[in-house]
Amino acid sequence: MAFKALNLSENVLRGVQAAGYTDPTPIQLRAIPVVLGGGDLIASAQTGTGKTAAFALPVLTRLGQHGRARVLVLEPTRELAAQVETAFRDFARFTDLRTVALFGGVGYGAQRAELKRGVDVISATPGRLVDYIKGGELSLNTIEILVLDEVDRMLDMGFLPVVKDIIARCPKGRQTLFFSA
Ligand code: AMP
């Protein structure tokens, strides 16, 4: 089955084609319809199986066009937060949707400027995300889709209390996608 049959938006399909993908991977085949339908998801998927596109493509389709901060992806490491934001940006290249990566170890200036400009998708590590929330620069009350990626690693790294706090700040009616290895 091709990507075309999965009901992704025209603009997101163009992004998939530009990425050079022809056929969906098994996790993409199974997850994309669930996410497009608005359902919650718990999936076990290793890096390398195509799991980033499994959530990014239907999430971007659901967003449609630029609005407010509606998607939060939590990642255990800076590298993953950056990598996932790059994937979202690539797939969204034919839309007007905006993405930002928020992670520690770099200055606040550029990330803060992106937030001020207005973003649709945030890919973040828990610590740096909370810095912006506590500083009053970001609120999670507009989040419609929460993606908890590499949950097992986040818990191993001791992020449970901060992840719980972040989840509690998102609206109760949100869609939640949960990925673990
Ligand atoms: P991930 O598991 O999300 O880290 O993806 C692993 C690698 O597979 C990345 O380099 C993706 O660009 C690539 N990839 C993901 N989905 C597909 C697909 N349907 N066809 C070809 N490559 C893909």
CSV table of N, CA and C and ligand atoms in Angstrom, one decimal, residues 3 20-25 28 46-53 83, ligand 1:
chain,number,residue,atom,x,y,z
A,3,PHE,N,1.7,5.5,0.3
A,3,PHE,CA,1.3,6.6,1.2
A,3,PHE,C,0.0,7.3,0.8
A,20,GLY,N,11.7,11.3,-0.4
A,20,GLY,CA,12.1,10.1,-1.1
A,20,GLY,C,11.5,8.8,-0.6
A,21,TYR,N,10.5,8.9,0.2
A,21,TYR,CA,9.8,7.7,0.7
A,21,TYR,C,8.8,7.2,-0.4
A,22,THR,N,8.8,5.9,-0.6
A,22,THR,CA,7.8,5.4,-1.5
A,22,THR,C,6.7,4.6,-0.8
A,23,ASP,N,7.1,3.7,0.1
A,23,ASP,CA,6.2,2.8,0.8
A,23,ASP,C,6.2,3.0,2.3
A,24,PRO,N,5.1,3.0,2.9
A,24,PRO,CA,5.1,3.2,4.4
A,24,PRO,C,5.7,1.9,5.1
A,25,THR,N,6.4,2.1,6.2
A,25,THR,CA,6.9,1.0,7.0
A,25,THR,C,5.7,0.4,7.8
A,28,GLN,N,4.2,2.8,10.4
A,28,GLN,CA,3.5,3.9,9.7
A,28,GLN,C,2.1,3.4,9.2
A,46,GLN,N,11.2,0.8,17.9
A,46,GLN,CA,12.6,1.2,18.0
A,46,GLN,C,13.0,2.3,17.0
A,47,THR,N,14.0,3.1,17.3
A,47,THR,CA,14.5,4.0,16.3
A,47,THR,C,15.0,3.2,15.1
A,48,GLY,N,14.7,3.7,13.9
A,48,GLY,CA,15.1,3.0,12.7
A,48,GLY,C,13.9,2.3,12.0
A,49,THR,N,12.7,2.3,12.7
A,49,THR,CA,11.5,1.6,12.1
A,49,THR,C,10.7,2.6,11.4
A,50,GLY,N,11.0,3.9,11.4
A,50,GLY,CA,10.2,4.9,10.8
A,50,GLY,C,9.2,5.5,11.7
A,51,LYS,N,9.4,5.4,13.0
A,51,LYS,CA,8.4,5.9,13.9
A,51,LYS,C,8.2,7.4,13.9
A,52,THR,N,9.3,8.2,13.6
A,52,THR,CA,9.1,9.6,13.6
A,52,THR,C,8.0,10.0,12.6
A,53,ALA,N,8.1,9.5,11.3
A,53,ALA,CA,7.1,9.8,10.3
A,53,ALA,C,5.8,9.2,10.7
A,83,GLN,N,16.6,16.2,16.1
A,83,GLN,CA,16.4,15.4,14.9
A,83,GLN,C,14.9,15.3,14.6
B,1,AMP,P1,13.1,6.7,12.5
B,1,AMP,O1,12.8,5.3,13.0
B,1,AMP,O2,11.9,7.6,12.6
B,1,AMP,O3,14.3,7.2,13.3
B,1,AMP,O4,13.5,6.6,11.0
B,1,AMP,C1,14.6,5.8,10.6
B,1,AMP,C2,15.1,6.2,9.1
B,1,AMP,O5,14.2,5.7,8.2
B,1,AMP,C3,15.1,7.7,8.9
B,1,AMP,O6,16.3,8.0,8.2
B,1,AMP,C4,13.9,8.0,8.0
B,1,AMP,O7,14.1,9.1,7.1
B,1,AMP,C5,13.8,6.7,7.3
B,1,AMP,N1,12.4,6.4,6.9
B,1,AMP,C6,11.3,6.5,7.7
B,1,AMP,N2,10.2,6.1,7.0
B,1,AMP,C7,10.5,5.7,5.8
B,1,AMP,C8,9.9,5.2,4.6
B,1,AMP,N3,8.5,5.0,4.6
B,1,AMP,N4,10.6,4.9,3.5
B,1,AMP,C9,11.9,5.1,3.5
B,1,AMP,N5,12.6,5.6,4.6
B,1,AMP,C10,12.0,5.9,5.7
